mmCIF file of the C-alpha atoms, coordinates in Angstrom:
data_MODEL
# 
_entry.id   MODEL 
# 
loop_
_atom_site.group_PDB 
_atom_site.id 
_atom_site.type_symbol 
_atom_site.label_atom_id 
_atom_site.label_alt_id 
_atom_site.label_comp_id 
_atom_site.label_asym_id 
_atom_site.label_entity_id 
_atom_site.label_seq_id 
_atom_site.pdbx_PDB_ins_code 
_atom_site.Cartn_x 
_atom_site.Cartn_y 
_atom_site.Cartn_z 
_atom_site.occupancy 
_atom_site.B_iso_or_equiv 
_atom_site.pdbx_formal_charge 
_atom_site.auth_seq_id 
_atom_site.auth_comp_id 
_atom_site.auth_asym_id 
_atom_site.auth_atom_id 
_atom_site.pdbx_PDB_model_num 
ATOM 1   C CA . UNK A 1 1   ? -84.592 -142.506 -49.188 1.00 0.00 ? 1   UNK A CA 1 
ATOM 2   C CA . UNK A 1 2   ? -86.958 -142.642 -46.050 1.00 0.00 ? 2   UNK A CA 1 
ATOM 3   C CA . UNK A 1 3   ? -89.702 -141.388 -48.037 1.00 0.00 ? 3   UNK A CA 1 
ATOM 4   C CA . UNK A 1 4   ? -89.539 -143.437 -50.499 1.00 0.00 ? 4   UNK A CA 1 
ATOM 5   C CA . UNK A 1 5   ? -89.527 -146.635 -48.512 1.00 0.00 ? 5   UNK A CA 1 
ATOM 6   C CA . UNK A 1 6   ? -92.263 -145.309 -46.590 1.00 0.00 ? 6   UNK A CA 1 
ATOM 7   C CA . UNK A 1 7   ? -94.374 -144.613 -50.316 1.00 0.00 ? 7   UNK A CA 1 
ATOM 8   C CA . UNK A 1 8   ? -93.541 -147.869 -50.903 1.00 0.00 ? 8   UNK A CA 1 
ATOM 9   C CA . UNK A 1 9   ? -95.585 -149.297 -48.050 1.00 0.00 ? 9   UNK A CA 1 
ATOM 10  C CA . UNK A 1 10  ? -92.948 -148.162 -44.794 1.00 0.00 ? 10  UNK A CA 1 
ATOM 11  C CA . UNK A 1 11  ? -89.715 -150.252 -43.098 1.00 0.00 ? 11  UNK A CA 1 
ATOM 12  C CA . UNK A 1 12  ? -91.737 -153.076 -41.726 1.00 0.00 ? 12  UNK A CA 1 
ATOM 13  C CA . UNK A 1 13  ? -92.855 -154.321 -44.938 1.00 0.00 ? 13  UNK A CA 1 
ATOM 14  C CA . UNK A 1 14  ? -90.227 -154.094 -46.669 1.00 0.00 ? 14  UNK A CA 1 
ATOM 15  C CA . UNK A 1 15  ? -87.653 -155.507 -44.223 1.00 0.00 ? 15  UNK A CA 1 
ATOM 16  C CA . UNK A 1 16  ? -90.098 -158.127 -45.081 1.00 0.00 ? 16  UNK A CA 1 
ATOM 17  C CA . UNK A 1 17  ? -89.003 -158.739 -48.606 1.00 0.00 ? 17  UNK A CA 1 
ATOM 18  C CA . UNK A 1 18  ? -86.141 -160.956 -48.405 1.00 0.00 ? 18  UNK A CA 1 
ATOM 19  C CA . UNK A 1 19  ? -86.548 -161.529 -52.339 1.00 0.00 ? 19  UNK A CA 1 
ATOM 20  C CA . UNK A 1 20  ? -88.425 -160.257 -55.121 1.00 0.00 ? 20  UNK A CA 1 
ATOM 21  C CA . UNK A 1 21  ? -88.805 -161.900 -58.722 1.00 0.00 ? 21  UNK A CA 1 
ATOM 22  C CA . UNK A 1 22  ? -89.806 -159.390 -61.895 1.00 0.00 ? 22  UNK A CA 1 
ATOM 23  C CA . UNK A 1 23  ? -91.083 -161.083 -65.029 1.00 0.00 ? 23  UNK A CA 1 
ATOM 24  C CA . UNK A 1 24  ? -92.202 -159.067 -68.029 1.00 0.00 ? 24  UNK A CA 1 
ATOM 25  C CA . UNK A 1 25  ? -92.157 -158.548 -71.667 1.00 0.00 ? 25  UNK A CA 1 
ATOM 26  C CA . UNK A 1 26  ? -91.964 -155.636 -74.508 1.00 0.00 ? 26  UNK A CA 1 
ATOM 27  C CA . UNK A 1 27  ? -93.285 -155.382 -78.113 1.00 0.00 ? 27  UNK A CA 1 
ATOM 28  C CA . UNK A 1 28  ? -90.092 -154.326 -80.306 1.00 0.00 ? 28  UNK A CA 1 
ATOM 29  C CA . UNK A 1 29  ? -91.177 -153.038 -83.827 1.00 0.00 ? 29  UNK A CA 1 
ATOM 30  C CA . UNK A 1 30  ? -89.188 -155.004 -86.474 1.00 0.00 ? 30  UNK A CA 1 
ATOM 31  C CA . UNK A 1 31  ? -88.261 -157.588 -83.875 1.00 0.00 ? 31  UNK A CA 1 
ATOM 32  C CA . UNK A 1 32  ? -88.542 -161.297 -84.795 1.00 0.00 ? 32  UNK A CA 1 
ATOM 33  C CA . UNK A 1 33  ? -90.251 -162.216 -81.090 1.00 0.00 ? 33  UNK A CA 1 
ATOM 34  C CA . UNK A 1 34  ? -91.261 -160.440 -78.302 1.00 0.00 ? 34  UNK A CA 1 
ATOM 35  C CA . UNK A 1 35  ? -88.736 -159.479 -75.938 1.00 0.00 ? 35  UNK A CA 1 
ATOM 36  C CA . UNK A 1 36  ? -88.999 -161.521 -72.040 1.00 0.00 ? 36  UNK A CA 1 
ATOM 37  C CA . UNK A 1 37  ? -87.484 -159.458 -69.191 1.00 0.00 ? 37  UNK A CA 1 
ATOM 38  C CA . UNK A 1 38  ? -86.480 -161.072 -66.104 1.00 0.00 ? 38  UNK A CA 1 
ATOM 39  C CA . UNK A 1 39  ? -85.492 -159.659 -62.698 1.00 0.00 ? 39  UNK A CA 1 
ATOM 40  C CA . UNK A 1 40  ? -84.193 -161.562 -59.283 1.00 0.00 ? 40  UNK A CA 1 
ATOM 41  C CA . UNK A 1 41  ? -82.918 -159.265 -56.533 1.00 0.00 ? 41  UNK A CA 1 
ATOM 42  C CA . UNK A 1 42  ? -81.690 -161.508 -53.007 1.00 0.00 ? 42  UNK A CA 1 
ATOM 43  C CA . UNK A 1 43  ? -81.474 -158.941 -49.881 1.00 0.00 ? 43  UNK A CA 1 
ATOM 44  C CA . UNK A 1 44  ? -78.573 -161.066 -49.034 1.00 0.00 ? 44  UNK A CA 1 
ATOM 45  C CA . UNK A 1 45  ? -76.578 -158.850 -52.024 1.00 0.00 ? 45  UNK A CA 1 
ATOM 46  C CA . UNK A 1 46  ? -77.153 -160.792 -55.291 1.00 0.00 ? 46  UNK A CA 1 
ATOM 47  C CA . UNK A 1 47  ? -78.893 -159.754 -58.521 1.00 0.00 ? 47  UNK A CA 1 
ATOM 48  C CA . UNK A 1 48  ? -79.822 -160.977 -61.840 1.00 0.00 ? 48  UNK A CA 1 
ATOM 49  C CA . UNK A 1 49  ? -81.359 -158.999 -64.588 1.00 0.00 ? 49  UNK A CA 1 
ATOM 50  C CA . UNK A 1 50  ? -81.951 -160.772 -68.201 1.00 0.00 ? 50  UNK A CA 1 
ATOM 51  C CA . UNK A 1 51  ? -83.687 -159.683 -71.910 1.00 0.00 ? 51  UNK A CA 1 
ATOM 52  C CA . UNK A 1 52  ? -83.964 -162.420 -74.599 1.00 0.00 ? 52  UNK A CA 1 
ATOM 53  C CA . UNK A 1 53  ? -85.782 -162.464 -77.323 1.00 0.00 ? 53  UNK A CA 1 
ATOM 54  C CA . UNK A 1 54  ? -88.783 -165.212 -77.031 1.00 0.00 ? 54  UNK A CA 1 
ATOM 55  C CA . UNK A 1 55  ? -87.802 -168.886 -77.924 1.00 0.00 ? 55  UNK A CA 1 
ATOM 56  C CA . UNK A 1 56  ? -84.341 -167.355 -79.753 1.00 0.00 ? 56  UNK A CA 1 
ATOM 57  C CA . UNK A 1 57  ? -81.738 -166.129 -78.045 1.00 0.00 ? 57  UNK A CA 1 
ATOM 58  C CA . UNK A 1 58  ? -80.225 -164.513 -75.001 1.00 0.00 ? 58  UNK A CA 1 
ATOM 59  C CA . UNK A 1 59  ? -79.767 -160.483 -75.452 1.00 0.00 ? 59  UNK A CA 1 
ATOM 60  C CA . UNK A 1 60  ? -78.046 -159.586 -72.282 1.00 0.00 ? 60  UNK A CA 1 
ATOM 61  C CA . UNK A 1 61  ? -77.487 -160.829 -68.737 1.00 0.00 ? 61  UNK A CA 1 
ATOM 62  C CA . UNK A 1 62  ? -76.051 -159.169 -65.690 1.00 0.00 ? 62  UNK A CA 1 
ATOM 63  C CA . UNK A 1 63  ? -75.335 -161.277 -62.393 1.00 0.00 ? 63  UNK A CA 1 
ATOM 64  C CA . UNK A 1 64  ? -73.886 -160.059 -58.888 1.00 0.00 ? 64  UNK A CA 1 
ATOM 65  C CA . UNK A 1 65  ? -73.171 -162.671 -56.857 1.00 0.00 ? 65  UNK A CA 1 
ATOM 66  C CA . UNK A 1 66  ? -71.959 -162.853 -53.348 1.00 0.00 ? 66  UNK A CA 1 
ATOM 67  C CA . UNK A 1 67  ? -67.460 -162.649 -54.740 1.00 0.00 ? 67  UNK A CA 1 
ATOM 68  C CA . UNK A 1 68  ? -67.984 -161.513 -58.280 1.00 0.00 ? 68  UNK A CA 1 
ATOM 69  C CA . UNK A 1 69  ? -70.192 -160.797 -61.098 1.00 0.00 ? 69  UNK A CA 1 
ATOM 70  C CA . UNK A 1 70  ? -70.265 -160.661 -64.754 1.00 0.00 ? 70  UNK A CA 1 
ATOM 71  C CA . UNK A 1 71  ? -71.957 -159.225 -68.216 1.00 0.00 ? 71  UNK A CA 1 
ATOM 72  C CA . UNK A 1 72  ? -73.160 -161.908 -70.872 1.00 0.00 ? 72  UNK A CA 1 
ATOM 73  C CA . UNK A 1 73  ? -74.682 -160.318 -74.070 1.00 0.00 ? 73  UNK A CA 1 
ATOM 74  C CA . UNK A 1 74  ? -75.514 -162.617 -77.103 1.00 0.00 ? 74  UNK A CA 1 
ATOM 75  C CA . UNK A 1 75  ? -73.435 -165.254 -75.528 1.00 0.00 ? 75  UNK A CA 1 
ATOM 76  C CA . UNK A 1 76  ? -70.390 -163.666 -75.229 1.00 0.00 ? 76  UNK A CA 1 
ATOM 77  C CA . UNK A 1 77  ? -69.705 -163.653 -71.407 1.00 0.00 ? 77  UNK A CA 1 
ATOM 78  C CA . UNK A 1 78  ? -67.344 -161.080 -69.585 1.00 0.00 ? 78  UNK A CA 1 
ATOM 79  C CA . UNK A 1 79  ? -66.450 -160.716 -65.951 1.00 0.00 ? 79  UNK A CA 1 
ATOM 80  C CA . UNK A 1 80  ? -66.924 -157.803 -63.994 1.00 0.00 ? 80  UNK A CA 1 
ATOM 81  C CA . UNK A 1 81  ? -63.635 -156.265 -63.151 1.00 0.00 ? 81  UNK A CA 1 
ATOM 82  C CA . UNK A 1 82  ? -62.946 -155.355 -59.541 1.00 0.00 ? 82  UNK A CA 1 
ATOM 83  C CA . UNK A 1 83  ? -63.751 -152.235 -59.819 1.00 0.00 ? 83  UNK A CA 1 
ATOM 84  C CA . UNK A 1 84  ? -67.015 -152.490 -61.879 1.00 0.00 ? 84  UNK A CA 1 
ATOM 85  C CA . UNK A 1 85  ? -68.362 -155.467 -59.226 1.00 0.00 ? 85  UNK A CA 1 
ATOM 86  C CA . UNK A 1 86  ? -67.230 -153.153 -56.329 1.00 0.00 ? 86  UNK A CA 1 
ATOM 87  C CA . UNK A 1 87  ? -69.182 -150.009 -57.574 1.00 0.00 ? 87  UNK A CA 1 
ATOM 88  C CA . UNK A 1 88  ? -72.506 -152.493 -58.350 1.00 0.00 ? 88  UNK A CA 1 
ATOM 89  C CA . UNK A 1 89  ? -72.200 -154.532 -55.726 1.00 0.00 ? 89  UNK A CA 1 
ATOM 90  C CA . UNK A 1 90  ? -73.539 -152.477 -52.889 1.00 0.00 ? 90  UNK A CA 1 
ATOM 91  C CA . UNK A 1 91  ? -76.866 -151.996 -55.065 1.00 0.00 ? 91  UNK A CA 1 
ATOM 92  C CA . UNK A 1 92  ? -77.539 -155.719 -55.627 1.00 0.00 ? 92  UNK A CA 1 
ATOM 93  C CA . UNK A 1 93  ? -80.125 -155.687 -53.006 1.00 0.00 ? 93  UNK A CA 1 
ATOM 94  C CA . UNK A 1 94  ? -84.339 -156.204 -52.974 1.00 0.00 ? 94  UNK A CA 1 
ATOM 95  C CA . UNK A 1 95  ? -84.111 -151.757 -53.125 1.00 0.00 ? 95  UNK A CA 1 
ATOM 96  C CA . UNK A 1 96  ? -81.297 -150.296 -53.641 1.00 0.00 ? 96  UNK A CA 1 
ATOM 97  C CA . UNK A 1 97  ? -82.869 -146.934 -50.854 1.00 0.00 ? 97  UNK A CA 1 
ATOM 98  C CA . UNK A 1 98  ? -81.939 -149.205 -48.505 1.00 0.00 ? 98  UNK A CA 1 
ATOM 99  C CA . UNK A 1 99  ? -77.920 -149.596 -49.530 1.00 0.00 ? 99  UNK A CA 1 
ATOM 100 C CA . UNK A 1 100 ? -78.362 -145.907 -50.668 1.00 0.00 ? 100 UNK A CA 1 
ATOM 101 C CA . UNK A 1 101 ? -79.319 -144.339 -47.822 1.00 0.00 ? 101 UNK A CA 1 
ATOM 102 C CA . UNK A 1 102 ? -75.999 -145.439 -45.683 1.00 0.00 ? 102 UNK A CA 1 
ATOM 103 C CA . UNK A 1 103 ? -73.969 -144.673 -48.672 1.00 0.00 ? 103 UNK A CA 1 
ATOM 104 C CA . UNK A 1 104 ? -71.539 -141.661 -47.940 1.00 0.00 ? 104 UNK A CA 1 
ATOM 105 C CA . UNK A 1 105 ? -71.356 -140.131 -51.107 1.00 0.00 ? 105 UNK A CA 1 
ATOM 106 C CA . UNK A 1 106 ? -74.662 -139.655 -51.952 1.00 0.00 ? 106 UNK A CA 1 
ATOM 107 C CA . UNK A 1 107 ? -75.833 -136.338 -52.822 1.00 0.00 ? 107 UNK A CA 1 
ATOM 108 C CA . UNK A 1 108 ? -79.324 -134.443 -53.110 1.00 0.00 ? 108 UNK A CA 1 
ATOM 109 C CA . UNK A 1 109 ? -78.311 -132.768 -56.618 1.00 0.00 ? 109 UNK A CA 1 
ATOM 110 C CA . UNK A 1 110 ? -81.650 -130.252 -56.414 1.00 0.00 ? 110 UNK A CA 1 
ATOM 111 C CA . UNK A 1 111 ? -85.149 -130.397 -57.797 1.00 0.00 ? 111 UNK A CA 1 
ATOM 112 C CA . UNK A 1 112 ? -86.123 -131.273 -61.465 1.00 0.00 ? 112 UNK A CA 1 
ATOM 113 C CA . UNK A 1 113 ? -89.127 -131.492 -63.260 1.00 0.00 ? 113 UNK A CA 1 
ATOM 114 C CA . UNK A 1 114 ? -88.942 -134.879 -64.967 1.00 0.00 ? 114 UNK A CA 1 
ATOM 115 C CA . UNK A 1 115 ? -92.451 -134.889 -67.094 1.00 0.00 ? 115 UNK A CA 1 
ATOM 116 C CA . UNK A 1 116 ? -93.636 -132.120 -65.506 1.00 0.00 ? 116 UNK A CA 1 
ATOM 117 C CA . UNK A 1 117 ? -93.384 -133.421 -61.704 1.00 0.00 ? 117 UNK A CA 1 
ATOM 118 C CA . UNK A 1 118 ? -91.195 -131.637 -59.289 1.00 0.00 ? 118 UNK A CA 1 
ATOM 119 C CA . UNK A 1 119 ? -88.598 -134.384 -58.576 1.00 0.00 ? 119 UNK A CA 1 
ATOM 120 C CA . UNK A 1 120 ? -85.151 -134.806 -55.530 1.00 0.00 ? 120 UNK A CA 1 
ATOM 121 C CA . UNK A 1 121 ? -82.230 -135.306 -58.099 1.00 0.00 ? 121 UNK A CA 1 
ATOM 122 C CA . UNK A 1 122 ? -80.128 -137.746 -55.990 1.00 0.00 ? 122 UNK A CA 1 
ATOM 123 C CA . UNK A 1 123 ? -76.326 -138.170 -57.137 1.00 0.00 ? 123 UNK A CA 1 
ATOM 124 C CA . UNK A 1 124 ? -74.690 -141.418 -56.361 1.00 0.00 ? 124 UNK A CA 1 
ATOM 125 C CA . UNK A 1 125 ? -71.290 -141.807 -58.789 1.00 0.00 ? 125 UNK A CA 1 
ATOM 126 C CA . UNK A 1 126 ? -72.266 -141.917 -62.245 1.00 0.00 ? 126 UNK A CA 1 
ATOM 127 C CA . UNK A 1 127 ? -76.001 -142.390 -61.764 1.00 0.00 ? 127 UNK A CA 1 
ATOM 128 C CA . UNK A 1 128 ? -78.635 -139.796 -60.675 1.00 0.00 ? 128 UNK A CA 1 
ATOM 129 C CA . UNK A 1 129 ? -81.895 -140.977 -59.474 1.00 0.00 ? 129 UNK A CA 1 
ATOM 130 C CA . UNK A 1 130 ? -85.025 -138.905 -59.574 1.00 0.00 ? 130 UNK A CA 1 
ATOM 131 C CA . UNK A 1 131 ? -87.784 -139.618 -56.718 1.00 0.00 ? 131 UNK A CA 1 
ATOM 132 C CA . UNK A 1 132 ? -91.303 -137.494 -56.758 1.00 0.00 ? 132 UNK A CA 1 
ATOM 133 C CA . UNK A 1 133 ? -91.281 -134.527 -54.101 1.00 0.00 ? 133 UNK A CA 1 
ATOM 134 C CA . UNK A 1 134 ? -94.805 -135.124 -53.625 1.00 0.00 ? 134 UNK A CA 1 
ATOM 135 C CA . UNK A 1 135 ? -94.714 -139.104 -53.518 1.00 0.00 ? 135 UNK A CA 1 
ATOM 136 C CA . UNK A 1 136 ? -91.556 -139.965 -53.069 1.00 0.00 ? 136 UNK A CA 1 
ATOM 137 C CA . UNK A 1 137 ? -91.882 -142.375 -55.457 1.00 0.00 ? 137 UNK A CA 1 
ATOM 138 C CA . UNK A 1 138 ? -88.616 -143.097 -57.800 1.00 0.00 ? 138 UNK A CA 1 
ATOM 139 C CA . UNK A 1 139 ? -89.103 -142.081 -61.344 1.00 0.00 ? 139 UNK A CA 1 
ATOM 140 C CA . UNK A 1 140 ? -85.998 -142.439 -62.976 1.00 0.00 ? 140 UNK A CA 1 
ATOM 141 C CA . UNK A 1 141 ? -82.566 -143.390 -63.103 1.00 0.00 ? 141 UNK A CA 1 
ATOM 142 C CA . UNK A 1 142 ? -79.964 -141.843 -65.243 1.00 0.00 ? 142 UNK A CA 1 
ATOM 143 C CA . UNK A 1 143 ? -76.661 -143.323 -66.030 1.00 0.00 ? 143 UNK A CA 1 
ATOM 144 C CA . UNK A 1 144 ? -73.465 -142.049 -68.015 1.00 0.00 ? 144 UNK A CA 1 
ATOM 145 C CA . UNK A 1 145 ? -70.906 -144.264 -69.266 1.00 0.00 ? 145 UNK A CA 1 
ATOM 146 C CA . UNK A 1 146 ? -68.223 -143.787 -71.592 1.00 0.00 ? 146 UNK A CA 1 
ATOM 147 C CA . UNK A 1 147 ? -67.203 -145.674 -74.305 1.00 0.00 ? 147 UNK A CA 1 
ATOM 148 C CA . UNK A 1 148 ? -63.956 -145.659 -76.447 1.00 0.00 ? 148 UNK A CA 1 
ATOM 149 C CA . UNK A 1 149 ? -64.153 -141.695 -75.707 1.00 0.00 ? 149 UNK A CA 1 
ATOM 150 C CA . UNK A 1 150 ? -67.923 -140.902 -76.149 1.00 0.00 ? 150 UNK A CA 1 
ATOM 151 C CA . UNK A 1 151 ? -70.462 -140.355 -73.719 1.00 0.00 ? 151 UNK A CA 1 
ATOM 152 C CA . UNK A 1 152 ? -73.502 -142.275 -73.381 1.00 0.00 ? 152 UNK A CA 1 
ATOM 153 C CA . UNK A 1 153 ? -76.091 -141.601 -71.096 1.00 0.00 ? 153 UNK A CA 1 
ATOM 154 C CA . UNK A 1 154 ? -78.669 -145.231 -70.462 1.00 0.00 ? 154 UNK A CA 1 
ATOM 155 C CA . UNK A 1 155 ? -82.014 -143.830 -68.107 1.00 0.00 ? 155 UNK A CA 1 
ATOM 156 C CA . UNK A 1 156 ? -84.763 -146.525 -66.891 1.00 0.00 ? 156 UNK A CA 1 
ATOM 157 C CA . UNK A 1 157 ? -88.246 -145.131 -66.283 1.00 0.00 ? 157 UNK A CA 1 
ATOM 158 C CA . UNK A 1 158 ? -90.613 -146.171 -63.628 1.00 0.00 ? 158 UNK A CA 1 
ATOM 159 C CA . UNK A 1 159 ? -94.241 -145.841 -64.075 1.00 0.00 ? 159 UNK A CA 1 
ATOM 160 C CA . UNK A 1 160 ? -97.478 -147.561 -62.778 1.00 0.00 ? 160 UNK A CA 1 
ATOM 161 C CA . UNK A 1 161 ? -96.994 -148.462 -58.907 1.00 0.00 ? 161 UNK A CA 1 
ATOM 162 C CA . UNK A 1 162 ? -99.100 -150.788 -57.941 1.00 0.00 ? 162 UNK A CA 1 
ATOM 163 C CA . UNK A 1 163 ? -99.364 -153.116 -54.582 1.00 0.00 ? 163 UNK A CA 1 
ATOM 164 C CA . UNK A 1 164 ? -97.753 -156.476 -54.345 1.00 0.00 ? 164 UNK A CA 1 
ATOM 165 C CA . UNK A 1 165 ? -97.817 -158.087 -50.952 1.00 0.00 ? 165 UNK A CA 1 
ATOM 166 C CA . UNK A 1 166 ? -98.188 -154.822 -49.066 1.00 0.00 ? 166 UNK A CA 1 
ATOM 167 C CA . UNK A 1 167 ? -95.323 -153.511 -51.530 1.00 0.00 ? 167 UNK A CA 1 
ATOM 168 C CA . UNK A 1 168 ? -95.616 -150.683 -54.496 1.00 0.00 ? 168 UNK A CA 1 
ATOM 169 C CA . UNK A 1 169 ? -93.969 -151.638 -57.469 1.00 0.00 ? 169 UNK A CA 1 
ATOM 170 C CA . UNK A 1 170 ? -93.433 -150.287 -60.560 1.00 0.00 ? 170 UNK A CA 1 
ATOM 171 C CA . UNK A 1 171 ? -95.677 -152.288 -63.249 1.00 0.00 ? 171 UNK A CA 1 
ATOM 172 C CA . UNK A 1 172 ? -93.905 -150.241 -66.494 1.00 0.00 ? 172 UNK A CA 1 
ATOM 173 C CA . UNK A 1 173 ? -90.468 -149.928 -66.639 1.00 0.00 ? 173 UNK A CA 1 
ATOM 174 C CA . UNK A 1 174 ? -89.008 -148.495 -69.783 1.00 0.00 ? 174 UNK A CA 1 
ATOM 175 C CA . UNK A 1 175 ? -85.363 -148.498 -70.404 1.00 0.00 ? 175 UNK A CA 1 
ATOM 176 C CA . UNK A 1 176 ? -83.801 -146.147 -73.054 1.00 0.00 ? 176 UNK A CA 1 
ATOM 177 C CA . UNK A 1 177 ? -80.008 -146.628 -74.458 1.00 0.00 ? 177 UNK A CA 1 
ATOM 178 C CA . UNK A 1 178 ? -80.601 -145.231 -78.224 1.00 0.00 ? 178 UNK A CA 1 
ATOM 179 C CA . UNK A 1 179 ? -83.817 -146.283 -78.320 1.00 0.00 ? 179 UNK A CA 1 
ATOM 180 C CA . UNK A 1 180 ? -86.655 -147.291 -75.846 1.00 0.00 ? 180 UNK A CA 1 
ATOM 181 C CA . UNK A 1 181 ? -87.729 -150.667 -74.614 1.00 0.00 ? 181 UNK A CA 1 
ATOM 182 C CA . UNK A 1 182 ? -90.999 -150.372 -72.784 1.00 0.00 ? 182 UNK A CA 1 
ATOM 183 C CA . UNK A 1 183 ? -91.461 -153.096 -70.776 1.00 0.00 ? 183 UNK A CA 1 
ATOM 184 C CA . UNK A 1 184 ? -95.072 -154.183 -69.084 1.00 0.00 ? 184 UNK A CA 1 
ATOM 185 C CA . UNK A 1 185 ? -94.903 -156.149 -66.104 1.00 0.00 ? 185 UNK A CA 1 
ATOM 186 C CA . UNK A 1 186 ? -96.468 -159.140 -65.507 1.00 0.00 ? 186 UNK A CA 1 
ATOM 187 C CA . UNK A 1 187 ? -95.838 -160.515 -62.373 1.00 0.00 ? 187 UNK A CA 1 
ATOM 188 C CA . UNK A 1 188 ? -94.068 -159.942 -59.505 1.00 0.00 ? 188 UNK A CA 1 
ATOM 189 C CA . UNK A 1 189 ? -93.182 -162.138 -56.763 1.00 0.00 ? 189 UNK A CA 1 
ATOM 190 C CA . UNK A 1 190 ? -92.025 -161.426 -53.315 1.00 0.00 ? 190 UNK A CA 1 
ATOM 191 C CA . UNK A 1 191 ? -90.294 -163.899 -51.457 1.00 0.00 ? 191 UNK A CA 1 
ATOM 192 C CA . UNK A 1 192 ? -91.141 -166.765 -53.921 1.00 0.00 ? 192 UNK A CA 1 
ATOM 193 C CA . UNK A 1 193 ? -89.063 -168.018 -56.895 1.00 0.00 ? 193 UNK A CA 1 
ATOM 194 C CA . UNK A 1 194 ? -85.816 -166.918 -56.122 1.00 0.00 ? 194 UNK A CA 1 
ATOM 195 C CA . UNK A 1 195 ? -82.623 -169.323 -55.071 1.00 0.00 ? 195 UNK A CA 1 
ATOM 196 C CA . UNK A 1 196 ? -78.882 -169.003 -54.721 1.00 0.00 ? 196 UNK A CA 1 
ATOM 197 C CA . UNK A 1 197 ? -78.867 -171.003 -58.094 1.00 0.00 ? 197 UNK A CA 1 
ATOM 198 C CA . UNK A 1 198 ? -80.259 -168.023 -60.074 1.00 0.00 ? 198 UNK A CA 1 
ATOM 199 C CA . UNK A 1 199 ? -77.165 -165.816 -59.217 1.00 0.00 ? 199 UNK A CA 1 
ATOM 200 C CA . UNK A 1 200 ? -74.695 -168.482 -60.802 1.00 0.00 ? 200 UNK A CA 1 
# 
């Protein structure tokens, strides 16, 4: 985790960031529209994460606010349970290193090549996050969930650090469930853009 926030331009700067704003977007073959992809993280412990298609509709939304959270996808709107708010909860930070790195049960899982890089395999409950030995950049994250019986397994790659502010952040992010969205980044804004509203 210390490496990584040091890669990522070291503890000063980013006990700077008291919020950071992603905006991007992703071609989607057969897809009416383009696909917009928003990101607000709040150090104070609130998140909100957001695909919709272009001037349509909403795909999916995810907010953690500061007592509960919930999942909206095409409109339909579900609360986080207890449990689900209490295991994302401690994550809904500006980097989740930070929240990681005091977290008990975290566990260096070995090395693994992920595209031919040597990378730490760090276990935290159902998710295992990959960060460059050489680097220490993160490069992905790997999820597995299970639904009515099945196992799925949802991984989010990061490519394309560049500086924002002092800050390295991934510019490509490409999130795979089934079948790959590869989102460009656009912009990214630290400590502009972002207020308690956003997290409603």
């Amino acid at each position: 985790m210390d490496n990584y926030i040091k890669a990522i331009g070291g503890d000063k700067a980013v006990a700077g960031v008291k919020t950071i704003f992603f905006t991007g977007s992703s071609e989607i073959e057969g897809a009416p529209a383009p696909l917009s992809y928003v990101v607000k993280k709040d150090v104070k412990g609130k998140t909100l994460s957001k695909l919709e298609l272009v001037g349509m509709m909403e795909l999916s939304k995810q907010v953690i606010g500061d007592t509960n959270g919930y999942i909206s996808t095409q409109g339909q709107k579900k609360d986080l349970t207890p449990e689900e708010f209490t295991e994302k909860k401690p994550l809904a930070t500006t980097f989740e290193e930070l929240a990681l790195a005091k977290k008990a049960d975290v566990i260096i899982d070995g090395i693994e090549s992920i595209n031919g890089v040597d990378a730490y395999a760090i276990k935290n409950g159902k998710t295992t996050i990959y960060y460059d030995v050489k680097t220490g950049l993160k490069l992905l994250s790997s999820t597995t969930s299970e639904r009515n019986g099945q196992k799925m397994t949802s991984t989010i790659t990061f490519n394309d650090y560049k500086e924002v502010k002092g800050i390295k952040v991934p510019f490509n992010i490409i999130m795979s469930q089934g079948r790959d969205i590869d989102i460009k980044i656009s912009e990214v804004k630290i400590n502009e853009g972002v207020t308690d509203a956003d997290f409603q």
